[in-house]
Amino acid sequence: MTDSPVTKGDDAREPRLVLGIDLGTTNSLAAIRAGSEARVLRNQQGEALIPSVVCYQPDGKTSVGSAAKALRLEHPDRTVSSIKRLIGKSFADAEPDVAKLPFAVVASERNLPRVAIGDDRHSPEEVSSLILREVRRTAELAVGRSLHEAVITVPAWFDDTERQATKDAAALAGLDCLRILNEPTAAALAYGIDGGKDGTVLVYDLGGGTFDVSVLRIQDGVFRVLSTAGDTHLGGDDFDALLAQRILATLPERARDSVNEDPYVLQAVNQAAESLKIRLSEAESAELELDLGDRGIAKVTVTRPEFEAAIAPLVQRTLDCVQRAIADAGVGLDAVGDIVLVGGSTRVPLVRSRLESFCGKPPHTHVDPDQAVALGAAIQADVLAGNDRSLLLLDVIPLSLGIETLGGAVQKLILRNSTIPTSVTEEFSTGVDGQTSVDLRIFQGERELAQNCRQLGNFQLAGIPPMPAGLPRIAVTFLVDADGVLRVTAREQRTEVQAGIQVSPSFGLTRDEVRRMMLESLEHAQDDFLAREAIEQRQKAEAMVRGTRQALELAELPPDQIYSVHKAVKALDRLLADNADAKALNAGCEELTKVTATIADDVISSAVTKALREEQENS
Ligand code: ADP
Ligand code: MG
């Protein structure tokens, strides 16, 4: 099982604290939940957002966060931002992004992107780890404890390599990443959508440079991403660029051209544009006066309607993506129960109002959109830390999964409430000599007998060479992936014969059904125990009858003993034929054991006598 609740904390008496980290393209931050409320962790200046920026200064020092952002004007080619665009990608895949970045990126021998600062080369994992280290340091100062574990979020569309690279970055930062969580899932959690109610959620995430929209399906407490859409080059930076043009337009033409060639001034204009934009989220109009030295003074007033007219086409592009995501999810807009806002740019009033009229219902706005992802990660982190038992159905298997074994009992491989993804392998064998195939029936439920559980599927493992019962070694693996899909495979270890099946996600049970099956298992615990005991007792009796009969053929016993053993075996066989209960079978087995116990001695002494006799004859 994954995520074992081993405490790494320095003090065993303190609750285990696991950080929730939103490692963003523009900004990163951490949150924690201790007790009922999750909260973001702030630095001494009261800031929660840490700009995802690293500056490699010429003197060898590295700065991270706001300090690095401030140095961007001074060292534009030594200041690394938007590293999330490169992490886990090949150089070829990263190339379109690389062209737009203000610092140099080169290909390594293995064709991976490396940030080039002078002669130094830095991997995206390394740069990300510096950001994570800063997030961790800020968090440790805020809680007054050292912290080693985290849940880190990534976009839903990140592939395995991108997720793994994010984990590697965490390890470099001294953090054990307990779980990589999808950003939209985290956001939904932060808004109180905790899997307690089935439904469909639309997550609209407009950040600094990226736009992501996801449709989530929540069923039986499991979150599944039905679809994602978006634009990796659409965000608040584009709003800034439009305002920057407005600012530049106020300069004389000659000065304007020279500004475009000076990255320093361009940066200053962009930063002024961003502050103008942020003020326009609250005010109906905003003014700006920016002294550009000998290029003149840029002076503008922008009204909200002017700003909105400028950005309207960009906002429309996000809505086109929403439409696509809804279509890809195979649901209608009317099926969407909750709309969740994420990302700093959803503070722009036009974004909210357009989205609302497009969807026909208002989005939730009670969580700070900058913080939603980190807060959700903190909730998940707290669950993984084992501090929250009420949220057990989140990303866990609702009912145990197992296979039917000889006699109709269910052997559980994955237990209820195991967190997913998870995988368990157990070895089984055949019950009959020369058996060349086995039927594997997969069951879900808490009861002991297959007949009281729910069959999810079955398949056959054929082509096993004939061997005595018990000799084939059949490894059965149950694997539940992060989306809740169960794959079962069976493999005979000696011959490598293999077969498998995939079972549909979420296993088609409603939450009420899960609850009912749980209650039933408690109610019937006693019956089940007895039924299972009867099966086991029966198997034991059958084995004894078989074994004793074989021994009788081999051993040389005096006729009176053969008679008494035969009698006991026959009695037990009779009980089996009559379907006797466990108690009677147990008595029969004990009787047979008593009789054979004396034979064991006798067989030895007769063998000894025989050996002695032969020796005497030879001498
Ligand atoms: P990311 O997920 O890409 O790291 P964030 O969610 O932190 O990004 O969003 C950053 C963007 O949000 C920036 O473009 C920033 O200017 C914008 N932003 C932050 N606050 C506001 C606001 N009050 N009004 C408009 N835009 C804002
Ligand atoms: Mg974000």
XYZ file of C-alpha atoms and ligand atoms in Angstrom:
647
model
C 0.000 0.000 0.000
C 1.187 3.505 -0.682
C 1.212 6.403 1.726
C 1.910 4.453 4.886
C 1.422 6.768 7.826
C 4.977 6.639 9.043
C 5.805 9.705 11.055
C 8.917 11.565 10.137
C 8.224 14.454 12.494
C 10.821 15.485 15.016
C 8.462 15.180 17.884
C 6.160 12.222 17.983
C 3.643 14.070 20.155
C 2.994 16.756 17.580
C 0.493 16.062 14.812
C 2.074 15.098 11.539
C 2.155 18.149 9.295
C 2.164 17.670 5.553
C 2.376 20.749 3.350
C 0.067 21.428 0.443
C 2.044 23.181 -2.280
C 0.802 24.940 -5.394
C 3.892 25.036 -7.598
C 2.667 27.576 -10.142
C 4.018 28.927 -13.416
C 3.853 32.477 -12.067
C 3.481 32.092 -8.304
C 3.869 29.318 -5.759
C 2.594 28.997 -2.229
C 2.050 26.559 0.592
C -0.884 25.870 2.845
C -1.414 23.627 5.793
C -4.343 22.208 7.646
C -4.006 21.619 11.326
C -7.422 21.287 12.890
C -10.437 22.030 10.747
C -9.371 25.010 8.653
C -6.733 25.029 5.987
C -4.699 28.227 5.809
C -1.977 29.571 3.589
C 1.428 30.217 5.101
C 2.824 33.722 4.861
C 6.262 35.241 5.165
C 7.155 37.975 7.658
C 5.855 40.632 5.262
C 2.496 38.893 5.262
C 2.804 37.658 1.684
C 1.636 34.182 0.766
C 2.501 34.212 -2.945
C 6.096 33.471 -3.770
C 6.900 34.451 -7.361
C 8.158 31.324 -9.190
C 11.313 33.175 -10.146
C 14.992 32.347 -9.558
C 17.837 34.786 -10.185
C 21.380 33.438 -10.596
C 23.358 36.561 -9.747
C 26.777 37.204 -11.329
C 28.472 36.927 -7.915
C 27.233 33.336 -7.569
C 24.380 34.089 -5.196
C 20.903 32.803 -5.989
C 17.753 34.660 -5.074
C 14.290 33.195 -5.173
C 10.798 34.706 -5.086
C 10.170 38.444 -4.713
C 13.887 39.128 -4.368
C 14.517 37.408 -7.701
C 11.603 39.195 -9.346
C 13.048 42.527 -8.230
C 16.404 41.573 -9.766
C 14.787 40.753 -13.102
C 15.168 44.366 -14.232
C 18.865 44.293 -13.452
C 19.668 40.787 -14.775
C 16.999 39.860 -17.321
C 19.151 37.086 -18.833
C 20.021 35.603 -15.433
C 16.501 35.557 -14.083
C 14.556 32.359 -14.663
C 10.762 32.405 -14.700
C 7.974 30.120 -15.976
C 10.206 27.068 -15.423
C 7.050 24.970 -15.099
C 6.730 25.255 -18.864
C 9.898 23.165 -19.245
C 9.802 20.625 -16.434
C 9.652 16.997 -17.555
C 9.770 17.927 -21.232
C 12.251 17.059 -23.964
C 14.046 19.970 -25.585
C 12.020 19.456 -28.743
C 8.738 19.627 -26.820
C 9.913 22.670 -24.900
C 11.152 24.563 -27.947
C 8.004 26.599 -28.701
C 8.078 27.876 -25.104
C 11.814 28.417 -25.081
C 11.516 30.919 -27.926
C 9.324 33.132 -25.739
C 11.479 33.049 -22.598
C 13.823 35.955 -21.798
C 16.694 33.684 -20.667
C 18.706 31.169 -22.679
C 17.748 27.503 -22.813
C 19.945 24.926 -24.545
C 19.646 21.202 -25.230
C 21.695 18.761 -23.120
C 23.383 15.684 -24.646
C 20.285 13.715 -23.772
C 18.222 16.347 -25.562
C 16.716 17.782 -22.401
C 16.248 21.512 -21.860
C 18.863 23.212 -19.673
C 18.760 26.809 -18.515
C 22.042 28.435 -19.598
C 23.382 31.116 -17.281
C 26.901 31.995 -18.422
C 28.726 28.664 -18.524
C 26.432 27.042 -16.012
C 23.609 24.704 -16.953
C 20.591 24.184 -14.742
C 17.899 21.529 -15.121
C 14.245 22.543 -14.763
C 14.059 20.156 -11.786
C 16.884 22.025 -10.091
C 15.300 25.445 -10.689
C 11.955 24.140 -9.445
C 13.629 22.671 -6.396
C 14.967 26.133 -5.482
C 11.422 27.471 -5.606
C 10.162 24.550 -3.523
C 12.973 25.084 -1.040
C 11.915 28.724 -0.636
C 8.273 27.641 -0.216
C 9.371 25.119 2.382
C 11.541 27.650 4.231
C 8.695 30.165 4.346
C 6.362 27.467 5.637
C 8.823 26.303 8.299
C 9.250 29.858 9.587
C 5.475 30.292 9.654
C 4.757 27.134 11.653
C 7.988 27.088 13.668
C 8.799 23.494 12.809
C 10.814 21.656 10.219
C 8.714 20.097 7.494
C 9.615 17.172 5.259
C 6.477 16.061 3.497
C 4.214 17.580 0.904
C 1.406 17.119 -1.556
C 2.248 19.031 -4.731
C -0.199 20.014 -7.434
C 0.231 19.860 -11.200
C -2.071 20.622 -14.133
C -4.458 17.776 -14.883
C -2.874 17.328 -18.303
C 0.679 16.798 -16.980
C 1.937 13.434 -18.197
C 3.884 10.863 -16.199
C 7.291 12.348 -16.964
C 6.182 15.828 -15.975
C 4.721 14.459 -12.742
C 7.856 12.437 -12.021
C 10.070 15.459 -12.706
C 7.989 17.459 -10.225
C 8.529 14.715 -7.637
C 12.253 14.764 -8.353
C 12.304 18.521 -7.804
C 10.606 17.956 -4.446
C 13.210 15.370 -3.458
C 15.980 17.827 -4.365
C 14.302 20.336 -2.057
C 14.322 17.801 0.772
C 10.630 17.138 0.513
C 9.007 13.762 0.333
C 6.162 14.211 -2.144
C 3.431 11.956 -0.806
C 1.128 12.649 -3.668
C 0.951 14.565 -6.904
C -2.525 16.054 -7.020
C -4.353 17.524 -9.987
C -4.811 21.279 -9.626
C -8.544 21.226 -10.470
C -9.159 18.476 -7.917
C -7.328 20.516 -5.299
C -9.370 23.602 -6.180
C -12.631 21.684 -5.883
C -11.560 20.408 -2.456
C -10.806 23.935 -1.311
C -14.307 25.003 -2.270
C -15.693 22.327 0.023
C -16.475 19.846 -2.724
C -15.113 16.902 -0.846
C -16.539 13.938 -2.663
C -19.384 13.587 -0.181
C -21.855 14.272 -2.968
C -21.723 12.963 -6.520
C -21.670 15.585 -9.228
C -19.923 17.351 -12.072
C -17.650 20.329 -11.475
C -16.207 22.853 -13.898
C -12.863 24.282 -12.802
C -11.849 27.516 -14.560
C -8.216 28.422 -13.899
C -6.851 31.636 -15.412
C -3.346 32.331 -14.133
C -0.520 34.571 -15.279
C 0.435 32.866 -18.499
C -1.793 29.840 -18.773
C -5.451 28.989 -18.923
C -6.816 25.577 -17.919
C -10.358 24.390 -17.767
C -11.278 20.952 -16.454
C -14.463 19.025 -16.029
C -14.402 16.734 -13.021
C -16.744 13.916 -12.202
C -17.129 13.015 -8.569
C -18.559 9.630 -7.834
C -18.407 7.627 -4.645
C -15.858 10.037 -3.308
C -13.492 9.488 -6.205
C -12.486 12.475 -8.374
C -12.044 11.771 -12.037
C -10.955 14.243 -14.695
C -13.386 13.859 -17.582
C -11.753 16.415 -19.832
C -9.303 19.264 -19.937
C -8.906 22.125 -22.368
C -7.097 25.421 -22.292
C -4.407 27.551 -23.764
C -0.830 27.368 -22.514
C -0.251 30.950 -23.708
C -3.222 32.855 -22.410
C -3.421 34.601 -19.063
C -3.032 37.769 -17.075
C 0.274 38.551 -18.797
C -1.700 39.099 -22.007
C -3.965 41.568 -20.212
C -0.806 43.347 -19.020
C 0.552 43.460 -22.561
C -2.594 45.219 -23.817
C -2.325 47.831 -21.080
C 1.396 48.212 -21.752
C 0.523 49.158 -25.326
C -1.856 51.788 -23.982
C 0.909 53.183 -21.791
C 3.424 53.255 -24.627
C 0.912 54.907 -26.936
C 1.077 58.007 -24.778
C 4.782 58.451 -25.515
C 6.074 60.299 -28.542
C 6.628 57.880 -31.447
C 10.426 58.207 -31.363
C 10.581 57.286 -27.682
C 8.200 54.373 -28.221
C 10.512 52.646 -30.686
C 13.528 52.958 -28.432
C 11.540 51.514 -25.494
C 10.818 48.390 -27.482
C 14.547 47.763 -27.794
C 15.281 48.232 -24.111
C 14.288 45.210 -22.024
C 14.793 47.194 -18.824
C 12.218 49.818 -19.741
C 9.921 47.206 -21.221
C 9.911 45.388 -17.889
C 9.120 48.595 -16.038
C 6.215 49.280 -18.393
C 4.903 45.748 -17.977
C 5.032 45.975 -14.204
C 3.212 49.307 -14.307
C 0.603 47.735 -16.577
C 0.049 44.896 -14.120
C -0.522 47.286 -11.233
C -2.961 49.252 -13.371
C -4.826 46.028 -14.187
C -5.017 44.969 -10.547
C -6.445 48.358 -9.554
C -9.050 48.054 -12.301
C -10.401 44.880 -10.679
C -11.660 47.103 -7.845
C -11.971 50.603 -9.294
C -13.949 51.953 -12.248
C -10.893 53.756 -13.529
C -7.173 53.937 -12.749
C -4.439 56.432 -13.453
C -0.752 55.998 -13.984
C 2.242 58.229 -14.307
C 5.465 56.516 -15.235
C 8.709 58.424 -15.461
C 10.810 56.945 -18.251
C 13.690 59.392 -17.896
C 14.789 61.025 -21.119
C 12.112 59.107 -23.025
C 9.476 61.189 -21.331
C 6.682 60.578 -18.869
C 3.947 58.124 -19.736
C 0.648 59.298 -18.335
C -2.618 57.402 -18.799
C -6.071 56.996 -17.377
C -7.830 53.750 -18.192
C -11.505 53.168 -17.420
C -12.938 49.755 -16.683
C -15.053 49.721 -19.895
C -11.948 50.555 -21.965
C -9.996 47.769 -20.322
C -12.878 45.346 -20.785
C -13.245 46.201 -24.459
C -9.539 45.471 -24.916
C -9.525 42.088 -23.182
C -12.959 40.885 -24.355
C -11.557 38.821 -27.275
C -9.154 37.062 -24.877
C -11.943 36.292 -22.437
C -13.999 34.945 -25.339
C -11.140 32.568 -26.168
C -11.339 31.119 -22.668
C -15.066 30.534 -23.125
C -14.399 28.690 -26.382
C -12.146 26.371 -24.381
C -14.873 25.893 -21.770
C -17.238 24.895 -24.543
C -14.737 22.379 -25.868
C -14.080 20.891 -22.427
C -17.792 20.458 -21.830
C -18.218 18.774 -25.204
C -15.214 16.497 -24.633
C -16.533 15.493 -21.230
C -19.667 14.236 -22.932
C -21.913 16.180 -20.558
C -24.112 19.226 -21.090
C -23.586 22.570 -19.391
C -26.767 21.900 -17.440
C -25.096 18.841 -15.881
C -22.447 21.052 -14.284
C -23.351 21.506 -10.648
C -20.494 23.649 -9.414
C -18.273 26.188 -11.122
C -15.005 26.863 -9.374
C -12.691 29.838 -9.975
C -8.934 29.499 -9.722
C -6.024 31.777 -10.609
C -5.307 35.433 -9.937
C -6.794 36.555 -13.235
C -10.283 35.363 -12.299
C -10.373 38.485 -10.098
C -11.017 40.488 -13.257
C -14.753 41.299 -13.078
C -15.322 40.791 -16.813
C -13.963 37.244 -16.568
C -16.466 36.417 -13.843
C -19.455 38.033 -15.523
C -18.791 36.506 -18.951
C -18.293 33.054 -17.466
C -21.478 33.401 -15.457
C -23.593 34.378 -18.459
C -22.003 31.645 -20.562
C -22.719 28.927 -17.984
C -26.061 30.302 -16.882
C -25.113 30.117 -13.227
C -22.753 31.985 -10.931
C -19.349 30.525 -10.060
C -18.360 29.956 -6.435
C -16.268 32.860 -5.244
C -15.896 32.319 -1.523
C -12.298 31.090 -1.732
C -9.411 33.351 -2.715
C -8.619 32.232 -6.289
C -4.878 32.622 -5.663
C -5.060 30.248 -2.758
C -7.612 27.640 -3.813
C -5.125 25.129 -5.211
C -2.748 25.299 -2.238
C -5.633 25.078 0.248
C -6.996 21.999 -1.520
C -3.557 20.412 -1.522
C -3.364 21.065 2.233
C -6.687 19.299 2.766
C -5.460 16.281 0.833
C -2.151 16.448 2.714
C -3.952 16.372 6.053
C -5.946 13.339 4.958
C -2.750 11.550 3.898
C -1.130 12.515 7.194
C -3.876 10.510 8.840
C -5.254 13.435 10.825
C -8.629 13.549 9.127
C -10.738 10.450 9.316
C -13.942 12.076 8.072
C -12.745 12.372 4.514
C -11.976 8.714 4.104
C -13.707 8.333 0.800
C -11.477 10.773 -0.995
C -9.402 9.113 -3.663
C -9.714 5.807 -1.936
C -11.236 2.499 -2.840
C -14.751 2.454 -1.453
C -15.047 -1.335 -1.046
C -12.516 -4.125 -0.757
C -11.507 -5.953 -3.922
C -10.606 -9.598 -4.152
C -10.951 -12.903 -5.970
C -12.987 -15.974 -5.292
C -10.990 -18.903 -3.995
C -11.822 -22.583 -3.795
C -15.112 -23.171 -2.027
C -16.635 -19.754 -2.671
C -14.724 -17.611 -0.179
C -13.349 -14.229 -1.226
C -9.683 -13.519 -0.714
C -9.323 -9.742 -0.474
C -6.279 -8.279 -2.161
C -7.019 -4.577 -1.801
C -8.760 -3.461 1.328
C -11.446 -0.818 1.512
C -10.126 2.729 2.003
C -6.756 1.973 0.486
C -5.619 5.171 -1.155
C -5.220 5.040 -4.895
C -3.184 4.419 -6.928
C -2.306 1.103 -5.332
C -1.223 -2.345 -6.372
C -1.127 -5.685 -4.565
C 0.159 -9.048 -5.757
C -0.560 -12.384 -4.134
C 0.281 -15.895 -5.127
C -2.303 -18.597 -5.694
C -2.234 -22.153 -7.008
C -4.464 -24.837 -8.476
C -6.738 -27.069 -6.419
C -6.865 -30.116 -8.718
C -4.085 -32.262 -10.201
C -3.394 -31.586 -13.862
C -5.510 -28.427 -13.914
C -4.558 -26.417 -17.007
C -6.724 -23.345 -16.529
C -8.117 -21.294 -13.671
C -11.141 -19.036 -13.623
C -10.541 -15.767 -11.841
C -13.650 -14.075 -10.582
C -13.224 -10.576 -9.222
C -15.425 -9.435 -6.382
C -16.063 -6.239 -4.510
C -17.451 -6.019 -1.013
C -16.753 -6.602 2.637
C -18.454 -9.974 3.060
C -16.518 -13.214 3.306
C -18.378 -15.207 0.695
C -18.440 -14.506 -3.016
C -22.183 -15.014 -3.164
C -22.649 -11.991 -0.889
C -20.259 -9.728 -2.749
C -20.632 -8.038 -6.077
C -18.928 -9.643 -9.044
C -17.048 -7.100 -11.132
C -15.771 -9.384 -13.839
C -14.041 -12.634 -14.579
C -11.427 -14.059 -16.862
C -9.582 -17.274 -17.444
C -5.905 -18.031 -17.222
C -5.415 -20.943 -19.627
C -2.406 -22.799 -20.967
C -0.947 -23.875 -17.628
C 1.001 -27.118 -18.214
C -0.485 -30.027 -16.242
C 1.087 -30.196 -12.793
C 0.080 -31.664 -9.447
C -2.385 -29.485 -7.498
C -0.622 -26.740 -5.583
C 2.473 -26.684 -7.755
C 1.648 -23.908 -10.260
C 2.507 -20.497 -8.863
C -0.061 -18.002 -10.073
C 0.707 -14.392 -9.216
C -2.474 -12.331 -9.244
C -2.002 -8.572 -9.320
C -4.687 -6.014 -8.596
C -3.750 -2.548 -9.729
C -5.994 0.462 -9.226
C -4.645 3.493 -11.064
C -5.091 7.136 -10.084
C -8.325 7.301 -12.057
C -9.854 4.425 -10.138
C -9.527 1.930 -12.963
C -8.903 -1.626 -11.759
C -6.673 -3.937 -13.789
C -6.296 -7.530 -12.763
C -3.605 -9.769 -14.199
C -2.710 -13.360 -13.462
C 0.606 -14.915 -14.373
C 1.871 -18.421 -13.898
C 5.401 -17.862 -12.637
C 7.124 -20.926 -14.109
C 5.663 -20.747 -17.601
C 4.975 -17.000 -17.849
C 1.458 -17.685 -19.154
C -0.502 -14.516 -18.542
C -4.034 -13.136 -18.770
C -5.818 -10.052 -17.506
C -8.853 -7.858 -17.450
C -9.669 -4.199 -16.940
C -12.677 -3.250 -14.875
C -14.555 -0.026 -15.481
C -13.764 3.007 -13.332
C -15.583 3.852 -10.124
C -17.086 0.394 -10.240
C -20.563 1.753 -10.830
C -21.671 1.857 -7.226
C -23.555 4.719 -5.686
C -22.549 5.978 -2.296
C -25.711 4.518 -0.797
C -24.859 1.117 -2.174
C -21.415 1.367 -0.658
C -22.933 2.247 2.694
C -25.436 -0.617 2.455
C -22.750 -3.155 1.628
C -20.680 -1.923 4.542
C -23.556 -2.221 6.988
C -24.439 -5.654 5.679
C -20.946 -6.871 6.259
C -21.139 -5.766 9.889
C -24.576 -7.261 10.350
C -23.495 -10.549 8.889
C -20.062 -10.643 10.388
C -20.957 -13.606 12.616
C -22.665 -15.611 9.851
C -19.817 -14.863 7.524
C -17.282 -15.981 10.026
C -19.083 -19.275 10.515
C -19.566 -19.776 6.796
C -15.931 -19.145 6.136
C -14.953 -21.432 8.969
C -17.149 -24.182 7.485
C -15.432 -23.806 4.133
C -12.005 -23.959 5.680
C -12.940 -26.893 7.881
C -14.274 -28.718 4.862
C -11.084 -28.137 2.915
C -9.058 -29.418 5.844
C -11.205 -32.563 6.135
C -10.932 -33.269 2.403
C -7.159 -32.934 2.549
C -6.951 -35.303 5.527
C -9.057 -37.942 3.830
C -6.915 -37.742 0.703
C -3.620 -37.736 2.590
C -4.481 -40.592 4.907
C -5.656 -42.788 2.040
C -2.340 -42.211 0.258
C -0.382 -43.000 3.419
C -2.350 -46.197 3.928
C -1.275 -47.444 0.511
C 2.360 -46.733 1.171
C 2.779 -47.757 4.777
C 3.035 -51.364 5.846
C 0.652 -51.586 8.763
C -0.739 -54.459 10.784
C -4.318 -55.352 9.694
C -5.982 -54.148 12.929
C -4.509 -50.669 12.490
C -5.456 -50.520 8.834
C -8.949 -51.320 9.939
C -9.207 -48.568 12.559
C -7.722 -45.946 10.238
C -10.043 -46.987 7.442
C -12.949 -46.654 9.809
C -11.998 -43.101 10.837
C -11.390 -42.023 7.238
C -14.707 -43.457 6.145
C -16.515 -41.679 8.966
C -15.000 -38.367 7.964
C -15.779 -38.988 4.306
C -19.365 -39.693 5.265
C -19.559 -36.367 7.142
C -18.290 -34.588 4.041
C -20.839 -36.347 1.848
C -23.599 -35.389 4.272
C -22.512 -31.724 4.243
C -21.951 -31.774 7.974
C -21.345 -28.499 9.781
C -17.959 -27.211 10.853
C -18.284 -28.558 14.373
C -18.999 -32.130 13.250
C -16.240 -31.988 10.651
C -13.856 -30.737 13.272
C -14.746 -33.662 15.557
C -14.242 -36.073 12.626
C -10.839 -34.595 11.874
C -9.778 -34.851 15.499
C -10.841 -38.481 15.654
C -8.807 -39.282 12.549
C -5.821 -37.395 13.923
C -5.964 -39.431 17.122
C -5.940 -42.721 15.227
C -3.196 -41.702 12.841
C -1.079 -40.251 15.627
C -0.496 -43.738 17.000
C 0.216 -45.010 13.524
C 2.873 -42.424 12.997
C 4.787 -43.996 15.856
C 3.915 -47.473 14.648
C 4.996 -46.742 11.089
C 8.323 -45.608 12.396
C 8.724 -48.575 14.723
C 7.665 -50.966 11.994
C 10.198 -49.387 9.673
C 12.805 -49.701 12.408
C 11.839 -53.295 13.103
C 11.991 -54.012 9.389
C 15.398 -52.440 9.102
C 16.668 -54.348 12.132
C 15.331 -57.581 10.762
C 17.053 -57.043 7.428
C 20.292 -56.276 9.224
C 20.083 -59.421 11.294
C 19.408 -61.473 8.176
C 22.444 -59.980 6.443
C 24.822 -60.557 9.280
P -0.132 30.843 -11.964
O -1.138 29.821 -11.656
O 0.185 30.937 -13.428
O 1.095 30.707 -11.145
P -1.627 32.920 -10.512
O -2.861 32.146 -10.280
O -0.816 33.261 -9.341
O -0.741 32.303 -11.671
O -2.091 34.274 -11.263
C -1.219 35.294 -11.555
C -1.922 36.304 -12.404
O -3.034 36.847 -11.702
C -1.031 37.459 -12.783
O -1.196 37.761 -14.146
C -1.596 38.586 -11.924
O -1.396 39.849 -12.515
C -3.053 38.245 -11.878
N -3.755 38.905 -10.786
C -3.492 38.793 -9.471
N -4.330 39.558 -8.751
C -5.160 40.162 -9.649
C -6.253 41.100 -9.530
N -6.653 41.562 -8.349
N -6.862 41.491 -10.669
C -6.451 41.039 -11.865
N -5.445 40.158 -12.039
C -4.801 39.739 -10.946
Mg -2.061 28.269 -10.864
